[in-house]
Amino acid sequence: MLACIGLLAVWQVASLVLKNDSFPTAIEAIRAIPDILGDKESLINILASLRRMALGFCVAVLVSIPLGLLMGRSRSVAAFFNPLLMVIYPVPKAALMPIIMLWLGVGDVTKTLVIFLGVSLPVIYHSFEGAKAVEEKMLWSGAAMGLSPAQRLVRIVLPAALPEILTGCRTGLVLALITMITSEMIARQSGAGNILFNALDMGQYDTVFAMIIIVGAMGICFDAIFERVRARLVRWSEPQFDLPLSFS
Amino acid sequence: MTAVPARSSEWVRPVTSQEPASVIIEIDHVSQVFQTSARKDHVALSDISLSIEEGAFVSILGPSGCGKSTLLYIVGGFVSPTSGAARMKGQAITGPGPDRGPVFQEFALFPWKTVLGNVMYGPRQQGVRAAEAEAQSRALIEMVGLKGFENFYPKELSGGMKQRVALARTLAYHPEVLLMDEPFGALDAHTRTRLQNDLLNIWERDRKTVLFVTHSVDEAVFLSDKVVMMSKSPGRIREVIDIDLPRPRRRNELLLDPRYQKYVVDIERMFDESDEAGPAS
Ligand SMILES: Nc1ncnc2c1ncn2[C@@H]1O[C@H](COP(=O)(O)OP(=O)(O)OP(=O)(O)O)[C@@H](O)[C@H]1O
Ligand SMILES: [Mg+2]
């Protein structure tokens, strides 16, 4: 919080010193925020962006966690998917957009798909690593209690790998926001990224900076909320010397 | 699922040596060969045959790397032998099952479960109702001396406490055979002695069959009816020694007992010899 205020202060001073048309002061930019959020069309655009982001993120997580866990515990599944992912991994997902646009148009499907791709890889990777690291004796203990292989995957590998999986999801969440904006910059038709770039084209620099603040604030909020949820879910793994439940 | 009432009588069964002992586990010409990265086959176990009687406390003793853990894993059904077979009550062992409960040296507790959650896991999996499983588990936790720690997570426990939880977790689903792999190996001498006493108390009450891996000679003699001495490279059974000491055993009496001392000295000498033997050429 303090860091944000400090950043805004530096910005304000810098903009006053530079006195550049394309560099509004922080106060001007902040003043533009209510205008954007008050405008019905902009709001609908931003909400549509968020909906795509949520959908892409959720579907990606739901697909990637089981896939990553299976890869981590089955050599044949890993051997099948690993080469595939290795090819996709270093390719910027936005670079795939022109092809996807060609096939699926510039609508929601394309943008959601790109978000999905962006989120999938870190989640798969972390789930994979987490599942691989699960202690074998833990699985053996489960097997001795009568858990079937599928039950072991869901009831032992999943919880044991959860800290690692959630680390992947956290990276994925930030990537979802990034790919959301990028996708809207490429397929300009609607969304938060579109508002940003339209304003840039029209020279409304305060709107540009206001949008940057809005998107940045969303990112910080999502991450903070996710981090809270994560910390709750994996409290059992967090290194600490206090007694349980003794921190809030 | 086996009938539960039949088991409760085991808890009160008097300690008698006249009972005809029936073989519960048979290890029949088992060999285990590992492919090593040096592309040389490593014979971890070579032609092991051993019968374990129901209700017996059997220790497997031997130098590091002689295949003790491997043998235990084969009986547990976690590893299948390269040749030969292990049988439980005449049935070939093809995989793990709740009739054989392992206690690993690494504890292998479920870190996302509390002490109570860990201990309840087995009974719940066996279909015991939650309330009943909880009551039984709380009793077990008290028995292993962890009353008050039910809601602690494993990371909040000391090594000795974790080992107690691991033991309680396995006892909770009533395996007929306990497979313990150096359960006290990582503990300090004091905790180790205490846990040995506790284990003996539990066992003398319950009379489960126990297969207990250790490389401590006193521990093996103190606890067991039978000590299986193994030697290394390749892993072989060198000697099976019956420990003919009265039960219930009390540590303070036993340590002064010349018979106990003789067992320890004899087995220690054998141990040294088998260690010196080194890798066979
Ligand atoms: N998965 C494996 N792959 C290759 N070699 C193995 C494997 N598991 C065990 N071995 C080898 O088999 C031999 C016996 O191993 P094992 O773990 O059974 O010994 P141990 O008697 O339990 O030793 P310790 O007392 O140190 O625990 C060792 O020489 C080890 O190197
Ligand atoms: Mg071992």
Coordinates of C-alpha atoms and ligand atoms in Angstrom, one line a residue:
Chain A
M1 CA 0.0 0.0 0.0
L2 CA 2.8 2.3 1.0
A3 CA 4.7 1.3 -2.0
C4 CA 1.7 2.3 -4.2
I5 CA 1.4 5.8 -2.7
G6 CA 5.2 6.2 -3.0
L7 CA 5.0 5.3 -6.7
L8 CA 2.2 7.7 -7.3
A9 CA 4.1 10.5 -5.6
V10 CA 7.2 9.9 -7.7
W11 CA 5.0 9.9 -10.8
Q12 CA 3.3 13.2 -9.8
V13 CA 6.7 14.9 -9.2
A14 CA 8.2 13.5 -12.4
S15 CA 5.2 14.5 -14.5
L16 CA 5.3 18.1 -13.1
V17 CA 9.0 18.3 -13.8
L18 CA 8.8 16.9 -17.4
K19 CA 5.6 18.8 -18.3
N20 CA 5.0 16.5 -21.3
D21 CA 1.6 16.3 -23.1
S22 CA 1.8 12.5 -23.3
F23 CA 2.6 12.2 -19.6
P24 CA -0.3 13.3 -17.4
T25 CA 0.2 13.9 -13.7
A26 CA -0.9 11.2 -11.3
I27 CA -3.7 13.3 -10.1
E28 CA -5.1 13.8 -13.6
A29 CA -4.9 10.1 -14.3
I30 CA -6.7 9.3 -11.0
R31 CA -9.4 11.8 -11.8
A32 CA -10.1 10.0 -15.1
I33 CA -10.7 6.7 -13.3
P34 CA -14.3 7.5 -12.1
D35 CA -15.1 8.7 -15.6
I36 CA -14.1 5.3 -17.0
L37 CA -15.8 3.3 -14.4
G38 CA -18.9 5.5 -14.5
D39 CA -19.2 5.1 -18.2
K40 CA -21.6 2.2 -18.9
E41 CA -20.0 1.0 -22.1
S42 CA -16.5 1.0 -20.6
L43 CA -17.7 -0.9 -17.6
I44 CA -19.4 -3.5 -19.7
N45 CA -16.2 -3.8 -21.7
I46 CA -14.1 -4.3 -18.5
L47 CA -16.6 -6.8 -17.1
A48 CA -16.6 -8.8 -20.4
S49 CA -12.8 -8.9 -20.1
L50 CA -12.9 -10.2 -16.6
R51 CA -15.5 -12.8 -17.6
R52 CA -13.2 -14.1 -20.3
M53 CA -10.3 -14.1 -17.9
A54 CA -12.2 -16.0 -15.2
L55 CA -13.5 -18.5 -17.7
G56 CA -10.1 -19.0 -19.3
F57 CA -8.4 -19.3 -15.9
C58 CA -10.9 -21.7 -14.4
V59 CA -11.0 -24.1 -17.4
A60 CA -7.2 -24.0 -17.6
V61 CA -6.9 -24.9 -13.9
L62 CA -9.5 -27.6 -14.1
V63 CA -7.8 -29.3 -17.1
S64 CA -4.1 -28.6 -16.2
I65 CA -4.1 -29.9 -12.6
P66 CA -5.3 -33.4 -13.5
L67 CA -3.0 -33.5 -16.5
G68 CA 0.0 -32.3 -14.5
L69 CA -0.6 -34.8 -11.7
L70 CA -1.1 -37.7 -14.1
M71 CA 2.2 -36.7 -15.9
G72 CA 3.9 -36.6 -12.6
R73 CA 2.9 -40.1 -11.5
S74 CA 2.8 -41.9 -14.8
R75 CA 5.9 -42.2 -17.0
S76 CA 3.9 -43.0 -20.1
V77 CA 1.5 -40.0 -19.8
A78 CA 4.6 -37.8 -19.2
A79 CA 6.4 -39.3 -22.2
F80 CA 3.4 -38.5 -24.4
F81 CA 2.7 -34.9 -23.3
N82 CA 6.2 -33.7 -22.4
P83 CA 7.4 -33.2 -26.0
L84 CA 4.2 -31.5 -26.9
L85 CA 4.4 -29.0 -24.0
M86 CA 8.1 -28.4 -24.6
V87 CA 7.2 -27.1 -28.1
I88 CA 4.4 -24.9 -26.8
Y89 CA 6.2 -23.7 -23.7
P90 CA 8.6 -21.1 -25.2
V91 CA 6.1 -19.8 -27.8
P92 CA 4.5 -16.5 -26.7
K93 CA 0.8 -17.4 -26.6
A94 CA 0.0 -14.0 -28.1
A95 CA 2.0 -15.0 -31.2
L96 CA -0.5 -17.8 -31.8
M97 CA -3.4 -15.3 -31.9
P98 CA -3.3 -14.6 -35.6
I99 CA -3.7 -18.2 -36.4
I100 CA -6.5 -18.7 -33.8
M101 CA -8.2 -15.6 -35.0
L102 CA -8.1 -16.9 -38.5
W103 CA -9.9 -20.1 -37.4
L104 CA -12.2 -18.9 -34.7
G105 CA -12.6 -15.2 -35.4
V106 CA -11.9 -12.2 -33.2
G107 CA -14.6 -13.0 -30.6
D108 CA -14.7 -14.3 -27.1
V109 CA -13.7 -17.8 -28.0
T110 CA -10.3 -16.7 -29.4
K111 CA -9.4 -14.5 -26.5
T112 CA -10.6 -17.0 -23.9
L113 CA -8.6 -19.7 -25.7
V114 CA -5.4 -17.6 -25.5
I115 CA -5.9 -16.9 -21.8
F116 CA -6.5 -20.7 -21.4
L117 CA -3.2 -21.4 -23.1
G118 CA -1.3 -18.8 -21.1
V119 CA -2.6 -20.2 -17.8
S120 CA -2.3 -23.9 -18.6
L121 CA 1.5 -24.2 -18.9
P122 CA 2.6 -22.9 -15.5
V123 CA -0.2 -24.8 -13.8
I124 CA 0.7 -28.1 -15.7
Y125 CA 4.3 -27.6 -14.9
H126 CA 3.9 -27.0 -11.2
S127 CA 1.3 -29.8 -10.8
F128 CA 3.8 -32.1 -12.6
E129 CA 6.7 -31.1 -10.4
G130 CA 4.5 -31.3 -7.3
A131 CA 3.2 -34.8 -8.2
K132 CA 6.7 -36.1 -9.0
A133 CA 8.0 -35.0 -5.6
V134 CA 5.3 -36.8 -3.6
E135 CA 7.1 -39.3 -1.3
E136 CA 6.7 -42.8 -2.5
K137 CA 6.2 -44.2 1.0
M138 CA 3.2 -41.9 1.4
L139 CA 1.6 -43.6 -1.6
W140 CA 2.6 -47.0 -0.2
S141 CA 0.9 -46.1 3.1
G142 CA -2.2 -45.3 1.2
A143 CA -2.1 -48.4 -0.9
A144 CA -1.7 -50.5 2.3
M145 CA -4.9 -48.8 3.6
G146 CA -6.7 -50.0 0.5
L147 CA -6.7 -46.9 -1.7
S148 CA -7.0 -47.7 -5.4
P149 CA -4.6 -46.0 -7.8
A150 CA -7.2 -43.4 -8.7
Q151 CA -8.0 -42.7 -5.1
R152 CA -4.3 -42.3 -4.4
L153 CA -4.1 -39.7 -7.1
V154 CA -7.0 -37.7 -5.8
R155 CA -6.6 -38.2 -2.1
I156 CA -2.8 -38.3 -1.7
V157 CA -1.0 -36.9 -4.7
L158 CA -3.4 -33.9 -5.0
P159 CA -3.2 -32.7 -1.4
A160 CA 0.5 -33.5 -1.1
A161 CA 1.2 -31.5 -4.3
L162 CA -1.2 -28.7 -3.4
P163 CA 1.4 -26.1 -2.3
E164 CA 3.2 -26.5 -5.5
I165 CA 0.0 -26.6 -7.6
L166 CA -1.2 -23.3 -6.0
T167 CA 2.2 -21.7 -6.7
G168 CA 1.5 -22.5 -10.4
C169 CA -2.0 -21.2 -10.1
R170 CA -0.8 -17.9 -8.7
T171 CA 1.6 -17.5 -11.6
G172 CA -1.3 -18.5 -13.9
L173 CA -3.6 -15.9 -12.4
V174 CA -1.1 -13.1 -13.2
L175 CA -0.6 -14.5 -16.7
A176 CA -4.3 -14.6 -17.2
L177 CA -4.5 -10.9 -16.7
I178 CA -1.5 -10.3 -19.0
T179 CA -2.8 -12.5 -21.8
M180 CA -6.3 -10.9 -21.3
I181 CA -4.9 -7.4 -22.1
T182 CA -2.6 -8.6 -24.8
S183 CA -5.3 -10.6 -26.6
E184 CA -7.5 -7.5 -26.6
M185 CA -4.7 -5.4 -27.9
I186 CA -4.3 -7.8 -30.8
A187 CA -8.0 -8.5 -31.5
R188 CA -9.3 -5.0 -30.9
Q189 CA -13.0 -5.2 -30.6
S190 CA -13.9 -4.9 -27.0
G191 CA -12.4 -5.2 -23.5
A192 CA -10.2 -3.4 -21.2
G193 CA -7.2 -3.6 -23.5
N194 CA -9.3 -2.1 -26.3
I195 CA -10.2 1.0 -24.2
L196 CA -6.6 1.5 -23.4
F197 CA -5.5 1.5 -27.0
N198 CA -8.4 3.4 -28.3
A199 CA -7.5 6.2 -25.8
L200 CA -3.9 6.0 -26.9
D201 CA -4.9 6.4 -30.6
M202 CA -7.1 9.4 -29.7
G203 CA -4.4 11.0 -27.6
Q204 CA -6.4 10.8 -24.3
Y205 CA -3.4 10.2 -22.2
D206 CA -5.1 10.6 -18.9
T207 CA -7.4 7.7 -19.9
V208 CA -4.5 5.6 -21.0
F209 CA -2.8 6.0 -17.6
A210 CA -6.1 5.6 -15.7
M211 CA -6.6 2.3 -17.5
I212 CA -3.1 1.2 -16.6
I213 CA -3.9 2.0 -13.0
I214 CA -7.2 0.1 -13.1
V215 CA -5.6 -3.0 -14.7
G216 CA -2.7 -2.8 -12.3
A217 CA -5.0 -2.5 -9.3
M218 CA -7.1 -5.5 -10.5
G219 CA -3.9 -7.5 -10.8
I220 CA -2.8 -6.6 -7.3
C221 CA -6.3 -7.3 -5.9
F222 CA -6.6 -10.7 -7.6
D223 CA -3.1 -11.7 -6.4
A224 CA -3.8 -10.6 -2.9
I225 CA -7.1 -12.5 -2.7
F226 CA -5.5 -15.6 -4.2
E227 CA -2.6 -15.4 -1.8
R228 CA -5.0 -15.3 1.1
V229 CA -6.9 -18.3 -0.1
R230 CA -3.7 -20.1 -0.9
A231 CA -2.2 -19.5 2.6
R232 CA -5.4 -20.8 4.2
L233 CA -5.4 -24.0 2.1
V234 CA -1.8 -24.9 2.7
R235 CA -1.3 -23.7 6.2
W236 CA -0.2 -27.2 7.1
S237 CA 2.9 -26.8 4.9
E238 CA 3.9 -23.3 5.7
P239 CA 7.1 -23.2 7.7
Q240 CA 6.4 -21.6 11.1
F241 CA 7.4 -22.1 14.7
D242 CA 4.1 -21.0 16.2
L243 CA 1.4 -23.3 17.5
P244 CA -1.3 -24.0 15.0
L245 CA -4.0 -21.3 14.4
S246 CA -2.0 -18.8 16.4
F247 CA -1.6 -16.4 13.5
S248 CA -4.4 -14.6 11.8
Chain B
M1 CA -13.5 -56.8 5.2
T2 CA -12.8 -59.2 8.0
A3 CA -15.2 -59.5 10.9
V4 CA -14.2 -57.1 13.6
P5 CA -15.5 -59.0 16.7
A6 CA -13.1 -61.9 16.1
R7 CA -10.3 -59.5 16.6
S8 CA -11.2 -58.1 19.9
S9 CA -10.5 -61.5 21.5
E10 CA -6.9 -61.1 20.5
W11 CA -6.5 -58.2 22.8
V12 CA -7.2 -60.4 25.8
R13 CA -5.6 -63.6 24.6
P14 CA -3.4 -65.0 27.3
V15 CA 0.3 -65.2 26.6
T16 CA 0.9 -68.9 26.1
S17 CA 3.7 -70.7 24.3
Q18 CA 1.9 -74.0 24.2
E19 CA -0.4 -72.9 21.4
P20 CA 0.3 -74.5 18.1
A21 CA 1.9 -71.8 16.0
S22 CA 0.7 -71.5 12.4
V23 CA 2.8 -70.0 9.7
I24 CA 1.3 -66.6 8.6
I25 CA 4.0 -65.4 6.2
E26 CA 6.2 -67.5 4.0
I27 CA 9.1 -66.2 2.0
D28 CA 9.9 -68.8 -0.6
H29 CA 13.3 -68.6 -2.4
V30 CA 13.0 -64.9 -3.0
S31 CA 15.7 -63.1 -5.0
Q32 CA 15.8 -59.5 -5.9
V33 CA 18.1 -58.1 -8.6
F34 CA 18.3 -54.4 -9.3
Q35 CA 19.5 -52.9 -12.5
T36 CA 21.9 -50.2 -11.5
S37 CA 23.0 -47.2 -13.5
A38 CA 26.5 -48.9 -13.8
R39 CA 24.6 -51.4 -16.0
K40 CA 25.6 -54.1 -13.6
D41 CA 23.0 -56.2 -12.0
H42 CA 23.0 -55.8 -8.3
V43 CA 21.8 -58.8 -6.3
A44 CA 20.1 -57.2 -3.3
L45 CA 18.5 -60.5 -2.1
S46 CA 19.7 -63.9 -3.0
D47 CA 17.5 -67.0 -2.4
I48 CA 15.8 -65.9 0.9
S49 CA 13.5 -68.4 2.5
L50 CA 11.8 -67.7 5.8
S51 CA 8.6 -68.7 7.6
I52 CA 7.1 -66.4 10.2
E53 CA 4.6 -67.8 12.7
E54 CA 1.4 -66.0 13.6
G55 CA 1.8 -63.8 16.6
A56 CA 5.6 -63.8 16.5
F57 CA 7.9 -60.9 16.9
V58 CA 10.6 -61.4 14.3
S59 CA 13.5 -59.0 13.8
I60 CA 15.6 -58.8 10.7
L61 CA 19.1 -57.7 11.6
G62 CA 22.0 -57.0 9.3
P63 CA 24.5 -54.5 8.0
S64 CA 23.4 -51.5 5.9
G65 CA 22.6 -52.4 2.3
C66 CA 22.0 -56.1 2.9
G67 CA 18.4 -55.9 1.7
K68 CA 16.4 -55.7 4.9
S69 CA 14.1 -52.9 3.5
T70 CA 13.8 -54.7 0.2
L71 CA 12.6 -57.8 1.9
L72 CA 10.1 -55.9 4.0
Y73 CA 8.8 -54.2 0.8
I74 CA 8.3 -57.6 -0.8
V75 CA 6.3 -58.8 2.1
G76 CA 4.3 -55.6 2.0
G77 CA 3.6 -56.1 -1.7
F78 CA 5.1 -52.8 -2.6
V79 CA 7.9 -54.4 -4.6
S80 CA 7.6 -57.7 -6.5
P81 CA 10.6 -60.0 -6.3
T82 CA 12.7 -60.9 -9.3
S83 CA 12.1 -64.5 -8.5
G84 CA 10.5 -66.6 -5.8
A85 CA 7.3 -65.7 -4.0
A86 CA 6.1 -64.4 -0.7
R87 CA 2.8 -65.7 0.7
M88 CA 0.5 -64.6 3.4
K89 CA -1.7 -67.3 4.9
G90 CA -0.9 -69.4 1.8
Q91 CA -2.0 -66.7 -0.7
A92 CA 0.6 -65.3 -3.0
I93 CA 1.3 -61.6 -2.2
T94 CA 0.6 -59.6 -5.3
G95 CA 0.2 -56.1 -3.9
P96 CA -0.3 -54.1 -0.7
G97 CA -3.3 -54.7 1.5
P98 CA -4.7 -53.7 4.8
D99 CA -3.8 -57.1 6.3
R100 CA -0.1 -56.0 6.3
G101 CA 0.5 -52.6 7.8
P102 CA 3.8 -50.8 7.1
V103 CA 5.5 -48.4 9.4
F104 CA 8.3 -46.6 7.5
Q105 CA 11.5 -45.2 8.8
E106 CA 10.5 -41.9 7.0
F107 CA 7.2 -41.8 8.9
A108 CA 5.4 -40.9 5.6
L109 CA 2.6 -39.2 7.5
F110 CA 0.1 -37.2 5.5
P111 CA 1.3 -33.6 6.2
W112 CA -2.1 -32.0 5.3
K113 CA -3.9 -34.1 8.0
T114 CA -3.8 -33.5 11.7
V115 CA -2.6 -36.3 14.0
L116 CA -6.2 -37.4 14.4
G117 CA -6.8 -37.1 10.6
N118 CA -3.8 -39.3 10.0
V119 CA -4.9 -42.0 12.5
M120 CA -8.5 -41.9 11.2
Y121 CA -7.5 -42.3 7.6
G122 CA -7.2 -46.0 7.5
P123 CA -10.4 -46.9 9.4
R124 CA -12.4 -44.3 7.3
Q125 CA -11.0 -45.9 4.2
Q126 CA -12.1 -49.3 5.5
G127 CA -15.6 -47.9 5.8
V128 CA -15.8 -47.4 9.6
R129 CA -18.3 -44.7 10.4
A130 CA -16.8 -41.3 11.2
A131 CA -17.8 -41.2 14.9
E132 CA -16.6 -44.7 15.6
A133 CA -13.3 -44.2 13.7
E134 CA -12.7 -41.0 15.7
A135 CA -13.4 -42.6 19.0
Q136 CA -11.0 -45.5 18.2
S137 CA -8.4 -43.2 16.9
R138 CA -8.5 -41.0 20.0
A139 CA -8.0 -44.1 22.1
L140 CA -5.1 -45.1 20.0
I141 CA -3.5 -41.7 20.1
E142 CA -3.8 -41.8 23.9
M143 CA -2.3 -45.3 23.9
V144 CA 0.8 -44.1 22.1
G145 CA 1.1 -41.2 24.5
L146 CA 0.0 -38.3 22.3
K147 CA -3.1 -37.2 24.1
G148 CA -3.6 -33.5 23.6
F149 CA -1.8 -33.4 20.2
E150 CA -4.8 -34.6 18.2
N151 CA -5.1 -31.4 16.3
F152 CA -1.5 -30.8 15.6
Y153 CA -0.1 -31.1 12.1
P154 CA 2.9 -33.4 11.5
K155 CA 5.3 -30.5 11.0
E156 CA 4.5 -29.4 14.5
L157 CA 5.7 -32.7 16.0
S158 CA 9.1 -34.0 17.0
G159 CA 10.6 -37.0 15.3
G160 CA 9.6 -39.3 18.1
M161 CA 6.1 -38.0 18.1
K162 CA 5.8 -38.5 14.4
Q163 CA 7.0 -42.1 14.8
R164 CA 4.2 -42.6 17.4
V165 CA 1.6 -41.2 15.0
A166 CA 2.9 -43.4 12.2
L167 CA 2.6 -46.5 14.5
A168 CA -0.9 -45.4 15.7
R169 CA -2.0 -44.8 12.1
T170 CA -1.0 -48.3 11.1
L171 CA -2.5 -49.9 14.2
A172 CA -5.7 -48.1 13.5
Y173 CA -6.8 -50.3 10.6
H174 CA -5.9 -53.5 12.5
P175 CA -3.4 -55.1 10.1
E176 CA -2.7 -58.7 11.0
V177 CA 1.0 -58.2 10.4
L178 CA 3.0 -55.1 11.3
L179 CA 6.0 -54.4 9.0
M180 CA 8.3 -52.0 10.7
D181 CA 11.4 -50.6 8.9
E182 CA 13.9 -49.3 11.4
P183 CA 11.1 -47.3 13.0
F184 CA 13.3 -46.1 15.8
G185 CA 16.5 -45.7 13.8
A186 CA 16.3 -41.9 13.6
L187 CA 15.5 -41.3 17.3
D188 CA 17.7 -40.3 20.2
A189 CA 18.6 -43.1 22.7
H190 CA 16.1 -42.0 25.3
T191 CA 13.1 -41.7 23.0
R192 CA 14.1 -44.9 21.4
T193 CA 14.1 -46.8 24.7
R194 CA 10.7 -45.4 25.6
L195 CA 9.2 -46.3 22.2
Q196 CA 10.6 -49.8 22.5
N197 CA 9.0 -50.2 25.8
D198 CA 5.7 -48.8 24.5
L199 CA 5.8 -51.1 21.4
L200 CA 6.4 -54.1 23.6
N201 CA 3.5 -53.2 25.9
I202 CA 1.2 -52.8 22.9
W203 CA 2.4 -56.0 21.3
E204 CA 2.1 -58.0 24.5
R205 CA -1.5 -56.9 24.7
D206 CA -2.3 -57.3 21.1
R207 CA 0.0 -60.1 19.9
K208 CA 0.1 -59.1 16.3
T209 CA 2.7 -60.6 14.1
V210 CA 5.6 -58.2 13.8
L211 CA 8.3 -58.1 11.2
F212 CA 10.8 -55.6 12.5
V213 CA 13.8 -54.3 10.6
T214 CA 16.7 -52.9 12.7
H215 CA 20.4 -52.7 12.8
S216 CA 20.6 -52.5 16.5
V217 CA 21.5 -55.7 18.2
D218 CA 20.1 -54.9 21.7
E219 CA 16.8 -53.7 20.2
A220 CA 16.4 -56.9 18.2
V221 CA 17.2 -59.1 21.3
F222 CA 15.1 -57.0 23.6
L223 CA 12.0 -57.1 21.4
S224 CA 12.0 -60.4 19.5
D225 CA 11.1 -64.0 19.6
K226 CA 13.3 -64.6 16.7
V227 CA 16.2 -62.7 15.2
V228 CA 17.0 -63.2 11.5
M229 CA 20.7 -62.3 10.9
M230 CA 21.4 -61.3 7.3
S231 CA 24.7 -60.8 5.6
K232 CA 25.5 -58.5 2.7
S233 CA 26.5 -58.7 -1.0
P234 CA 24.5 -60.6 -1.9
G235 CA 21.8 -60.3 0.8
R236 CA 21.4 -63.7 2.4
I237 CA 20.0 -65.1 5.6
R238 CA 23.0 -66.0 7.7
E239 CA 21.4 -67.4 10.8
V240 CA 18.1 -67.5 12.6
I241 CA 18.3 -67.2 16.3
D242 CA 15.5 -68.0 18.7
I243 CA 15.4 -65.6 21.6
D244 CA 14.3 -67.6 24.6
L245 CA 13.7 -65.0 27.2
P246 CA 10.6 -64.7 29.4
R247 CA 7.8 -62.3 28.7
P248 CA 6.6 -59.8 29.6
R249 CA 10.0 -58.4 29.4
R250 CA 11.1 -55.5 31.6
R251 CA 14.0 -53.5 30.4
N252 CA 15.6 -53.1 33.8
E253 CA 15.4 -56.8 34.6
L254 CA 16.5 -57.9 31.2
L255 CA 19.6 -55.8 31.0
L256 CA 20.9 -57.6 34.0
D257 CA 20.0 -61.0 32.8
P258 CA 23.0 -63.0 31.7
R259 CA 21.0 -64.8 29.1
Y260 CA 20.1 -61.5 27.5
Q261 CA 23.7 -60.4 27.6
K262 CA 24.9 -63.6 26.0
Y263 CA 22.5 -63.2 23.1
V264 CA 23.7 -59.6 22.6
V265 CA 27.4 -60.5 22.7
D266 CA 27.0 -63.6 20.4
I267 CA 24.9 -61.7 17.9
E268 CA 27.2 -58.7 17.9
R269 CA 30.2 -61.0 17.2
M270 CA 28.3 -62.6 14.3
F271 CA 27.3 -59.1 13.0
D272 CA 31.0 -58.0 13.0
E273 CA 32.0 -61.1 11.1
S274 CA 29.3 -60.6 8.5
D275 CA 30.3 -57.0 8.1
E276 CA 33.9 -57.8 7.6
A277 CA 33.1 -60.4 5.0
G278 CA 32.5 -57.5 2.6
P279 CA 31.4 -57.8 -1.0
A280 CA 31.7 -61.3 -2.4
S281 CA 34.2 -61.6 -5.2
Ligands
LIG1 N1 15.3 -49.2 -6.4 C1 16.6 -49.7 -6.3 N2 17.4 -49.7 -7.4 C2 18.6 -50.2 -7.4 N3 19.2 -50.7 -6.3 C3 18.5 -50.7 -5.2 C4 17.1 -50.2 -5.1 N4 16.7 -50.4 -3.8 C5 17.7 -50.9 -3.2 N5 18.8 -51.1 -3.9 C6 20.0 -51.8 -3.5 O1 19.7 -53.0 -2.9 C7 20.5 -53.1 -1.7 C8 19.6 -53.4 -0.5 O2 18.9 -52.2 -0.2 P1 18.0 -52.1 1.1 O3 17.5 -50.7 1.1 O4 17.0 -53.2 1.1 O5 19.1 -52.2 2.2 P2 18.9 -52.2 3.8 O6 19.4 -53.5 4.3 O7 17.5 -51.8 4.1 O8 19.9 -51.0 4.2 P3 19.8 -50.0 5.4 O9 20.0 -50.7 6.6 O10 20.9 -49.0 5.1 O11 18.4 -49.4 5.3 C9 21.4 -51.9 -1.6 O12 22.7 -52.3 -2.0 C10 20.8 -50.9 -2.6 O13 21.8 -50.2 -3.2
MG2 MG 16.6 -50.0 4.9

